[in-house]
Tab-separated table of C-alpha atoms in Angstrom:
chain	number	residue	atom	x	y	z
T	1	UNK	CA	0.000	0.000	0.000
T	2	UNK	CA	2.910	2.641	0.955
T	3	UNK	CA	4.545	2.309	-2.478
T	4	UNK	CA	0.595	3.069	-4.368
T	5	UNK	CA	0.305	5.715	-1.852
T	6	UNK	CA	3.408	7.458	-2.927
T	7	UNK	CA	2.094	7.040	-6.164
T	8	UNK	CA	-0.764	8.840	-5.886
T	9	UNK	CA	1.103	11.434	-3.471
T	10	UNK	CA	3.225	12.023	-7.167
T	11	UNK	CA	-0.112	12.345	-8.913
T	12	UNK	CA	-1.568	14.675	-7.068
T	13	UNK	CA	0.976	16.821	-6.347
T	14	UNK	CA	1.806	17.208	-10.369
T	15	UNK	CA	-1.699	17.835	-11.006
T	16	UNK	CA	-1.447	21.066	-8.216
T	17	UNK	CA	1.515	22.552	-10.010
T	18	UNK	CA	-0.646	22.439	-12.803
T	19	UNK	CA	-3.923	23.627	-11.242
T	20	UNK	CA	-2.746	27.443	-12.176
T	21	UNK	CA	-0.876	26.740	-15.618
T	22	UNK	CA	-1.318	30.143	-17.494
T	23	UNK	CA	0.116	33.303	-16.732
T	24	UNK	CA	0.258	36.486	-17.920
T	25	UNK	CA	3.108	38.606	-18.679
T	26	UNK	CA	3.672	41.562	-16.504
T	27	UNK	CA	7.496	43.164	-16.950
T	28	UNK	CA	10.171	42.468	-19.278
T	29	UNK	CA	13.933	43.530	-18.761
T	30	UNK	CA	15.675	42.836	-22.106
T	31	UNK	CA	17.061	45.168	-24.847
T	32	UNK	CA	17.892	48.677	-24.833
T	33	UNK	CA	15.894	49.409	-21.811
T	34	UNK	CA	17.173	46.290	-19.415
T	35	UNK	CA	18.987	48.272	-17.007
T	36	UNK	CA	16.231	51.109	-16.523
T	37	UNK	CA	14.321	48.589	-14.554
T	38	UNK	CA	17.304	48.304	-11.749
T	39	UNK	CA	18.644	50.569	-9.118
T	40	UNK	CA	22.583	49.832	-8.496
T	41	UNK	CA	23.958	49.368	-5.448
T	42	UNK	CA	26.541	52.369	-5.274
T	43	UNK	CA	28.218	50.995	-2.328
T	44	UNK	CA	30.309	48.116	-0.515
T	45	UNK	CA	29.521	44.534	0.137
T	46	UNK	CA	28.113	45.127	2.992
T	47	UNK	CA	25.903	41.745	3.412
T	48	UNK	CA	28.032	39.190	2.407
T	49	UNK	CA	31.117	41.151	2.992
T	50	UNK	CA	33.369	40.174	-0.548
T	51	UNK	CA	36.203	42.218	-1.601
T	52	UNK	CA	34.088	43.975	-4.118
T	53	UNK	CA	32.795	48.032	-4.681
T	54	UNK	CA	29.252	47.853	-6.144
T	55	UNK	CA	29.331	50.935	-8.677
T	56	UNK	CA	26.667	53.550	-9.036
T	57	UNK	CA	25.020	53.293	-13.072
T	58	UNK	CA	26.718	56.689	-13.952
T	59	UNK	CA	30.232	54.637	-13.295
T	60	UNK	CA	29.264	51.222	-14.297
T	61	UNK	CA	28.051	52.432	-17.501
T	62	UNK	CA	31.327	54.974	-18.405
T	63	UNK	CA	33.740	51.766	-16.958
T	64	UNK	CA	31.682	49.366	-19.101
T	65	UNK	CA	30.685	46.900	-16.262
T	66	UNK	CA	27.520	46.680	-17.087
T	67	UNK	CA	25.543	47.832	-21.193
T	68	UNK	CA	24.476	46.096	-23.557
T	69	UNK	CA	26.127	43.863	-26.241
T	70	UNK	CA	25.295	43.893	-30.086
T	71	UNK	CA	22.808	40.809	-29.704
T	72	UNK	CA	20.604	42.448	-27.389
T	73	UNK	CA	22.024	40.909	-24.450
T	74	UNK	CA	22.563	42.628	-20.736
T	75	UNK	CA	26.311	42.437	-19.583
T	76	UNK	CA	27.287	42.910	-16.091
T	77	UNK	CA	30.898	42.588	-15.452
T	78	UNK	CA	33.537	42.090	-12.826
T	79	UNK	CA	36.453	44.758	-13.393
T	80	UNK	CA	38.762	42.905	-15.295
T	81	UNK	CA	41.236	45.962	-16.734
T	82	UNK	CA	42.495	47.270	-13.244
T	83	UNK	CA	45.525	46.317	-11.347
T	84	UNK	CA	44.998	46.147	-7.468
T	85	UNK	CA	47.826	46.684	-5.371
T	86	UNK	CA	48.258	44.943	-2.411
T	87	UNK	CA	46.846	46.845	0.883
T	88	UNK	CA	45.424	45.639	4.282
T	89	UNK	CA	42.206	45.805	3.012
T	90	UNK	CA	41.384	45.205	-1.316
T	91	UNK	CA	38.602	45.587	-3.669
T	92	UNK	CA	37.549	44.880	-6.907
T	93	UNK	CA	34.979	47.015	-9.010
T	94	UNK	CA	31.756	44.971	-9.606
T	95	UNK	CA	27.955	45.272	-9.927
T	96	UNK	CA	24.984	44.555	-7.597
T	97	UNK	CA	21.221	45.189	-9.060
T	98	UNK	CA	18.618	45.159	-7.186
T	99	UNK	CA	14.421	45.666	-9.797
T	100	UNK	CA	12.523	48.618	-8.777
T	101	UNK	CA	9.853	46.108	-8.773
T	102	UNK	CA	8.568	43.325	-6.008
T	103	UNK	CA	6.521	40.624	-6.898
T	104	UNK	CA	4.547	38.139	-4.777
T	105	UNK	CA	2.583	34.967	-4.456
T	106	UNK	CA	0.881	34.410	-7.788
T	107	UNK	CA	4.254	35.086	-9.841
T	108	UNK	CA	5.970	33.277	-12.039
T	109	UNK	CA	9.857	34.650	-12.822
T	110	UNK	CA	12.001	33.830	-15.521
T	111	UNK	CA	16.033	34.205	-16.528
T	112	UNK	CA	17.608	33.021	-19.997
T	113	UNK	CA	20.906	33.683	-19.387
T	114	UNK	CA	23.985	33.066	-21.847
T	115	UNK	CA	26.933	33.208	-19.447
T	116	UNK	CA	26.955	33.467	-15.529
T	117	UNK	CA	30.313	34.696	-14.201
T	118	UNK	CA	32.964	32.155	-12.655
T	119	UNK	CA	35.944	31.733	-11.402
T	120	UNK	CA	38.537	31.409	-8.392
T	121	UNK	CA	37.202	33.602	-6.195
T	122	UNK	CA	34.436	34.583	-7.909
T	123	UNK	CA	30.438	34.171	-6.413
T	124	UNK	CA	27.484	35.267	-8.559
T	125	UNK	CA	24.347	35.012	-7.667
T	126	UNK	CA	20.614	35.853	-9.061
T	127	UNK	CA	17.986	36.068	-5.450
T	128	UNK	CA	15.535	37.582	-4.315
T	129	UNK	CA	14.757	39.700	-1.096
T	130	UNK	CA	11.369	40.471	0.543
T	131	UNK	CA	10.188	44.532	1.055
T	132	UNK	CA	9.471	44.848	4.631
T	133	UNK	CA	11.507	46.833	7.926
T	134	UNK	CA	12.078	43.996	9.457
T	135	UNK	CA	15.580	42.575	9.387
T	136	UNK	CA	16.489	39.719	7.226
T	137	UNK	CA	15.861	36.850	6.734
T	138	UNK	CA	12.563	38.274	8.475
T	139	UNK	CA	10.636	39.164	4.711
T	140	UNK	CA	11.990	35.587	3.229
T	141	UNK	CA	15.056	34.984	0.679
T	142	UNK	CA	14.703	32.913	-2.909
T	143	UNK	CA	18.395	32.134	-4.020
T	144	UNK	CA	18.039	31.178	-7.575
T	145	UNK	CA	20.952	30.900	-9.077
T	146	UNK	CA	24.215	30.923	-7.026
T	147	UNK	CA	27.438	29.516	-6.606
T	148	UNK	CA	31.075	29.716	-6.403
T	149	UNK	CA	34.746	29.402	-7.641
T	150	UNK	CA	34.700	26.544	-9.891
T	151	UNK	CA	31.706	24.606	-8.695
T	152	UNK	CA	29.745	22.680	-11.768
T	153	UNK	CA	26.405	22.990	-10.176
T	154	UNK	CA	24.077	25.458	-8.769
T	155	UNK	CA	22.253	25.421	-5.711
T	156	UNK	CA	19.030	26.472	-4.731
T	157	UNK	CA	17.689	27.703	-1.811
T	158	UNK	CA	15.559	29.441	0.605
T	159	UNK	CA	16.348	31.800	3.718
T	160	UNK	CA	13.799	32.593	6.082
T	161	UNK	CA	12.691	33.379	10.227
T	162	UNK	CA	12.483	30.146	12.202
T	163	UNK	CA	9.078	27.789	11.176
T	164	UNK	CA	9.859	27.490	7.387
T	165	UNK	CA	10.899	23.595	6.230
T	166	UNK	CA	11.091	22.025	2.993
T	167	UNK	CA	8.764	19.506	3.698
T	168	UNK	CA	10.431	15.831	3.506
T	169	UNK	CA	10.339	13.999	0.541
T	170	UNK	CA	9.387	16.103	-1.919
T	171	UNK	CA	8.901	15.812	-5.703
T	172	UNK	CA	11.806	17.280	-6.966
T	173	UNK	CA	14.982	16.081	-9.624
T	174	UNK	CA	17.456	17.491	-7.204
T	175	UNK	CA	19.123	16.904	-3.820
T	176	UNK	CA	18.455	18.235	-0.892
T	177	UNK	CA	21.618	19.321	1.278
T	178	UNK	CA	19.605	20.675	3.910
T	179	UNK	CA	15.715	21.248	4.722
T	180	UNK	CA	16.141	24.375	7.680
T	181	UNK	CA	15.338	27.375	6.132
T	182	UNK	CA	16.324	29.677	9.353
T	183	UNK	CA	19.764	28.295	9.175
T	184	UNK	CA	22.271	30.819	7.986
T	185	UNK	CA	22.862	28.710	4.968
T	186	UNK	CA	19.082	27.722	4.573
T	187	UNK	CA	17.104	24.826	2.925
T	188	UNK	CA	19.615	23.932	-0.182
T	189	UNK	CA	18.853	21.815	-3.429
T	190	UNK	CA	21.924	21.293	-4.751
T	191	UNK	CA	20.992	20.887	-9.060
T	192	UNK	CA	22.011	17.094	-10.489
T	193	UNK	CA	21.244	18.090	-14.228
T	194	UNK	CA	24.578	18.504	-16.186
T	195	UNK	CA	25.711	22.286	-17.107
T	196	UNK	CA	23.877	24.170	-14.626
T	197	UNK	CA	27.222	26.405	-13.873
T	198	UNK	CA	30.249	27.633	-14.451
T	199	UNK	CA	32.017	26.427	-16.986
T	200	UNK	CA	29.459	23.959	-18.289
T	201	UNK	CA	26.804	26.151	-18.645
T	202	UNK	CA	28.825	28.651	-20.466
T	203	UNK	CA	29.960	26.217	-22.749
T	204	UNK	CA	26.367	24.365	-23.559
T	205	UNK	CA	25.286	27.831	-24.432
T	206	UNK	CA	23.682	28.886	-21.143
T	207	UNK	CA	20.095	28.234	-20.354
T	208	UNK	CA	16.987	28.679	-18.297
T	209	UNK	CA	16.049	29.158	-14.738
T	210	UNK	CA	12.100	29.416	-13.806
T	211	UNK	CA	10.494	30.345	-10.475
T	212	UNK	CA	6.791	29.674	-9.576
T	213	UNK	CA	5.968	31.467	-6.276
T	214	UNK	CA	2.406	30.187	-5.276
T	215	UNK	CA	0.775	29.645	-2.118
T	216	UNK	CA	1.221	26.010	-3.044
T	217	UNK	CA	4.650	26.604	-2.682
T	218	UNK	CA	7.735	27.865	-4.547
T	219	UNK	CA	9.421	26.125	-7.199
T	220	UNK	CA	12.357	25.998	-9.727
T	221	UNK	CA	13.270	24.767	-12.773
T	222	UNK	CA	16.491	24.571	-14.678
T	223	UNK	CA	17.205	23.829	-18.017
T	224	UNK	CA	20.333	23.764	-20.100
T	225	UNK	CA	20.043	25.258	-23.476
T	226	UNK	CA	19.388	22.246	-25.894
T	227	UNK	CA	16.320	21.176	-23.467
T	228	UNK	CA	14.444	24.096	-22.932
T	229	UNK	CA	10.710	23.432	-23.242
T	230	UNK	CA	9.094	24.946	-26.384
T	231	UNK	CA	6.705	27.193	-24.945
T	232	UNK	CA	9.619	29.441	-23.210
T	233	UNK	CA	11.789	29.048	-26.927
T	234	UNK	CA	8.911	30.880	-28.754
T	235	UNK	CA	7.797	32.922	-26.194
T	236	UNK	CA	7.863	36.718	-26.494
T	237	UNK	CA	7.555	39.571	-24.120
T	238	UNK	CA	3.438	39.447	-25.154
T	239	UNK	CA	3.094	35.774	-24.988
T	240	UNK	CA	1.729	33.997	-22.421
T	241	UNK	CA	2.953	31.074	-20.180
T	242	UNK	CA	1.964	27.779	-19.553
T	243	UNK	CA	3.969	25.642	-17.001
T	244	UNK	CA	2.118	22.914	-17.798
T	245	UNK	CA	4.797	21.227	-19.941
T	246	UNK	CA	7.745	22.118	-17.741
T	247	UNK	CA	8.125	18.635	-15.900
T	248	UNK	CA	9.283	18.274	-12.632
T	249	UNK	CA	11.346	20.943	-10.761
T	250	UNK	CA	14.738	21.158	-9.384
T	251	UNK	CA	13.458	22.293	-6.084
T	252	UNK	CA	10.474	21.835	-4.851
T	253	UNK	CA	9.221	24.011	-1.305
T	254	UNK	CA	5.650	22.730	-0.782
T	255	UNK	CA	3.267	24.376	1.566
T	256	UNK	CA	3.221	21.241	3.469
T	257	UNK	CA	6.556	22.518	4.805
T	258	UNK	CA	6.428	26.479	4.721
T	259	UNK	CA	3.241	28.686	4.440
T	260	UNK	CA	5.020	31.167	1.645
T	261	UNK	CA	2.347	34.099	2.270
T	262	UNK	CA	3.155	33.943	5.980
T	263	UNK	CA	7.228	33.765	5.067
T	264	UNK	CA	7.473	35.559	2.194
T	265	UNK	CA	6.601	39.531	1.738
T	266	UNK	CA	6.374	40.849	-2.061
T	267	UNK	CA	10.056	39.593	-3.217
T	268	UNK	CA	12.629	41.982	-5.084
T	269	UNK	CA	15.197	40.639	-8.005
T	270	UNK	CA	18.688	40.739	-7.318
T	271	UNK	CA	21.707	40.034	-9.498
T	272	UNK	CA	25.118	40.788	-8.352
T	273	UNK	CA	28.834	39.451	-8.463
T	274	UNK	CA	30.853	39.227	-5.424
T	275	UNK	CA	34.710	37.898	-4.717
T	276	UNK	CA	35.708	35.676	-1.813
T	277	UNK	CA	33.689	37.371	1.251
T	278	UNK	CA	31.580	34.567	3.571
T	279	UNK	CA	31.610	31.946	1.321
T	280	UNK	CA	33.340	31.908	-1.742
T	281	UNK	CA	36.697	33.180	0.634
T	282	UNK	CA	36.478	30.422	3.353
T	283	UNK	CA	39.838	28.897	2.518
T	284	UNK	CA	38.316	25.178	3.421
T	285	UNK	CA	35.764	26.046	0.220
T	286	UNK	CA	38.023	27.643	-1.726
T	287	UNK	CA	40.401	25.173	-1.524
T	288	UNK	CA	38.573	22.593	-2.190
T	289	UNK	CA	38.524	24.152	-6.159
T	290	UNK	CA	41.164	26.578	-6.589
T	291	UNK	CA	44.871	26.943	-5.618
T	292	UNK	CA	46.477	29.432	-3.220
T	293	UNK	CA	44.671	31.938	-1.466
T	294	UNK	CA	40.906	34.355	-2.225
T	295	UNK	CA	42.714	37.429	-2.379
T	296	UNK	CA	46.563	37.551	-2.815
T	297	UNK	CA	46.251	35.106	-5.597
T	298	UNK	CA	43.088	36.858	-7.498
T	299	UNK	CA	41.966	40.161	-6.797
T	300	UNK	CA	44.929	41.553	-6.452
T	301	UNK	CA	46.876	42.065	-9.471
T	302	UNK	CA	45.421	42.455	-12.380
T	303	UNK	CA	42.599	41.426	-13.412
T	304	UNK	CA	43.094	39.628	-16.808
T	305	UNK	CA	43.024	36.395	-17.474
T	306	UNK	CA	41.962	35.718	-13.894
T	307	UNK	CA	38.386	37.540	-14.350
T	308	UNK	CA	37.618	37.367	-17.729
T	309	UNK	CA	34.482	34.878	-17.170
T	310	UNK	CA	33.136	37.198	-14.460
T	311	UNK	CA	30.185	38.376	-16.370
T	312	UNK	CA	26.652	37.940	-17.100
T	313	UNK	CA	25.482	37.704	-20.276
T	314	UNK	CA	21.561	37.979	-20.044
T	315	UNK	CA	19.133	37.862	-22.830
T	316	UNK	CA	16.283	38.476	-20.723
T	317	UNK	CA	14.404	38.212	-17.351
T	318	UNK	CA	10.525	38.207	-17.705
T	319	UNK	CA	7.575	37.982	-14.788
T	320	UNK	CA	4.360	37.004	-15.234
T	321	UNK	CA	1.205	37.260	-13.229
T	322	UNK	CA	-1.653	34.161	-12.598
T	323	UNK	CA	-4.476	34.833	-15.240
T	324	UNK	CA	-7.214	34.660	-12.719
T	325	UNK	CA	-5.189	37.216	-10.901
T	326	UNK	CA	-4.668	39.389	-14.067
T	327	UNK	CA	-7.561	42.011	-13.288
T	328	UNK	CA	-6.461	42.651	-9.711
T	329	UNK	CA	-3.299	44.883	-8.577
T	330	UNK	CA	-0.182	43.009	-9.593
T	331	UNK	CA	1.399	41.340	-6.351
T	332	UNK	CA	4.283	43.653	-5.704
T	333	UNK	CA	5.351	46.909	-3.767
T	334	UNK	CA	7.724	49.164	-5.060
T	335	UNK	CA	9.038	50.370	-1.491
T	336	UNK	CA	12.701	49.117	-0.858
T	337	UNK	CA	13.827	48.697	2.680
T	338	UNK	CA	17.333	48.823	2.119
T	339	UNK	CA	18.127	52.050	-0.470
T	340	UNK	CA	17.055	54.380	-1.462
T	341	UNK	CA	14.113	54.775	-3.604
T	342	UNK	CA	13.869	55.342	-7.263
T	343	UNK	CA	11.288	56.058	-10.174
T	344	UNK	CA	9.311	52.967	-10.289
T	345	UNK	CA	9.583	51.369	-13.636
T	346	UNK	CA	6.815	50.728	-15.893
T	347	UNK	CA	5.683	47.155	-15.904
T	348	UNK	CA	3.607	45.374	-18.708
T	349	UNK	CA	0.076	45.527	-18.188
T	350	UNK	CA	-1.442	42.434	-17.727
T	351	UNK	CA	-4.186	42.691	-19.609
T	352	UNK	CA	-3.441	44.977	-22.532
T	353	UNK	CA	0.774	44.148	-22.759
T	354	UNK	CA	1.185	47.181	-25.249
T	355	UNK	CA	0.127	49.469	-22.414
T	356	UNK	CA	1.866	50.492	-18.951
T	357	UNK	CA	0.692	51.019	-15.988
T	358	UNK	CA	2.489	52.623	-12.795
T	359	UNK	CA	1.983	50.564	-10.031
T	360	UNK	CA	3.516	52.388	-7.397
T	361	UNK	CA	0.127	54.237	-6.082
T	362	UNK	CA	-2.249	50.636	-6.262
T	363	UNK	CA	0.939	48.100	-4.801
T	364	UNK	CA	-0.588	46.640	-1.511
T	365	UNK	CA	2.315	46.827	1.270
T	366	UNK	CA	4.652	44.367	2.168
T	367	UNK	CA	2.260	43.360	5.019
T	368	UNK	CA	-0.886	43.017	2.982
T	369	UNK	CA	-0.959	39.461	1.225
T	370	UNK	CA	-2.624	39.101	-2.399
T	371	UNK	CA	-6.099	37.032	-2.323
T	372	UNK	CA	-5.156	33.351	-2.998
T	373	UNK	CA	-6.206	32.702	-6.660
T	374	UNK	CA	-9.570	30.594	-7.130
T	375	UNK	CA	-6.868	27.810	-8.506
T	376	UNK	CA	-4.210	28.290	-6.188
T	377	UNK	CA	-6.520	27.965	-3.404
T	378	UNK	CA	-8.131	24.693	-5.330
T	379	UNK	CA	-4.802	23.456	-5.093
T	380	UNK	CA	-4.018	23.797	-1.332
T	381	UNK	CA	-7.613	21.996	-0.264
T	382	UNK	CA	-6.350	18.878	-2.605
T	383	UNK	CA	-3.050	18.748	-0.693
T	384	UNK	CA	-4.983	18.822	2.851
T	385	UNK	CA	-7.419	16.225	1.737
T	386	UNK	CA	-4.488	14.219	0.621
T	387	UNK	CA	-2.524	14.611	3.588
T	388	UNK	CA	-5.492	13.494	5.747
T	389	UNK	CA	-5.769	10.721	4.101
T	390	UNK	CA	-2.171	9.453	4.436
T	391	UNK	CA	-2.482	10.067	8.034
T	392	UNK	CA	-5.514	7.891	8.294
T	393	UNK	CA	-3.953	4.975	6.633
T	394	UNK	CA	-0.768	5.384	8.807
């Protein structure tokens, strides 16, 4: 009987990722116009503390660390032209961006990316952050895509206040390293498909990373270029999404283990490029792929060959919004608790994509949750009824 209920646990739980299969676009950051949709750092790495200056966009475009190429493509670079002398305390030019934009349960986000920087020392990373005062991990983390020095494989996870679990067992193609979310490091799924990083994904020609955040859960995909599903191939900034043909996820965050609307606030994009710092510069980790030390032997110096892969090459990051939610305010805030704010940028309306609409004045707060969708909602009753039943047979 245990092995037919599992089945039928599968089932099920397919058919809820499924139960809200269309969305609608909302904002596309591509082209020309890709970086208008950021605000840049302008400071230190002050939260993971790497050996890196975030520039301001008035530098980072006259340095050339971050425009875009002649295919359309976003590039955000590591400073690879400078020599650093050596001093008590080094850094290296880089990027963080963080979108003007939030977006919350009912979302569905999406990077192609060509290239994602690596190297010795080197730690990219594409997250998220939650709007709200309170102090992290307090408003919930998504960590996307992130890694370092010459690791082949991404890993996933989230970071959140004590209470949040990825629930055991769950449907998902890749291994879990750990299931705390409150831990420092958080609830990891470490990828198993081939070319997910680094080198390899440079070299298969990059790929695609996918993020459903539902109240069923949140979820991510990966897939290397030659096996990207057909619907996100054709798609364009109008089109519309089904995840119904995108297969099981890399990581998979049920509700069964961590109610996202009560751990997750209205989540901001991030994409940055650190060196060494609290990860990436632990010699025990950095040993373990590279020779000598974080700093002497890499950022200072200069910075050719050694940081030539640092970039991103991005042909485009889209979000879209649940259909049934499509007439309601889109899930977001524009409000950023940790710089200063900006214009808010103009997001694709949902319902008529070749108008905008400004968001900032309609955006519920960080506090107020969006309505569960009618599917969404469909979705979490079939998982209780499930679960009640397992725990009447056991």
């Amino acid at each position: 009987m245990r092995p037919r209920l599992a089945g039928l646990l599968t089932v099920v739980l397919c058919y809820v990722w499924h139960t809200v299969a269309v969305y609608l676009p909302l904002h596309e950051y591509a082209g020309a116009t890709f970086f208008d949709g950021w605000d840049y750092w302008g400071d230190i790495d002050n939260t993971t503390w790497g050996n890196v200056t975030y520039l301001d966009r008035t530098n980072a475009t006259t340095t050339r660390l971050t425009y875009v190429n002649d295919a359309g493509h976003a590039i955000v670079r590591v400073d690879n032209t400078t020599t650093i002398l050596d001093a008590p305390l080094v850094h290296r030019e880089s990027i963080r961006l963080t979108s003007k934009e939030a977006y919350g349960v009912g979302t569905v986000w999406i990077i192609d990316a060509v290239h994602i920087p690596y190297g010795c020392s080197v730690w990219p990373s594409f997250w998220t952050l939650g709007v709200g005062e309170q102090e992290w991990p307090a408003n919930g983390e998504i960590d996307i895509i992130e890694g370092i020095n010459m690791m082949n494989h991404n890993q996933i996870a989230l970071h959140s206040r004590p209470g949040c679990m990825q629930a055991a067992n769950p449907t998902q193609s890749g291994q879990t390293l750990e299931r705390n979310c409150s831990l420092d490091r958080g609830c990891i799924v470490a990828e198993n498909k081939p070319n997910s990083f680094g080198r390899g994904f440079a070299e298969a020609g990059g790929g695609v990373y996918a993020v459903q955040m539902d109240i069923s859960g949140v979820f991510v995909w990966f897939w290397s270029r030659p096996d990207i599903p057909e619907g996100i191939k054709s798609a364009t900034s109008t089109s519309h999404m089904d995840i119904a043909t995108w297969g099981m996820p890399t990581a998979s965050y049920p509700v069964s283990g961590c109610n996202i609307t009560d751990f997750f606030t209205p989540q901001k994009l991030v994409l940055l490029t650190t060196l060494c710092g609290s990860w990436a510069g632990i010699p025990s980790l950095y040993s373990s792929t590279c020779p000598g030390s974080c700093i002497n032997d890499n950022i200072i110096g200069p910075g050719s060959p050694k940081y030539d892969q640092a970039y991103w090459e991005v042909s485009y990051i889209r979000t879209y919004i649940a259909e049934d939610l499509a007439g309601s305010t889109p899930p977001g805030s524009s409000s950023s608790p940790t710089q200063p704010g900006s214009p808010t940028s103009q997001p694709i309306n949902p319902v008529n994509p070749s108008q905008s609409s400004d968001s900032d004045s309609d955006s519920p707060t960080p506090t107020q949750s969006k309505p569960a969708s009618a599917g969404t909602r469909t979705a979490v009753s079939m998982i209780s009824v499930l679960l009640s039943f397992v725990v009447q047979l056991f």
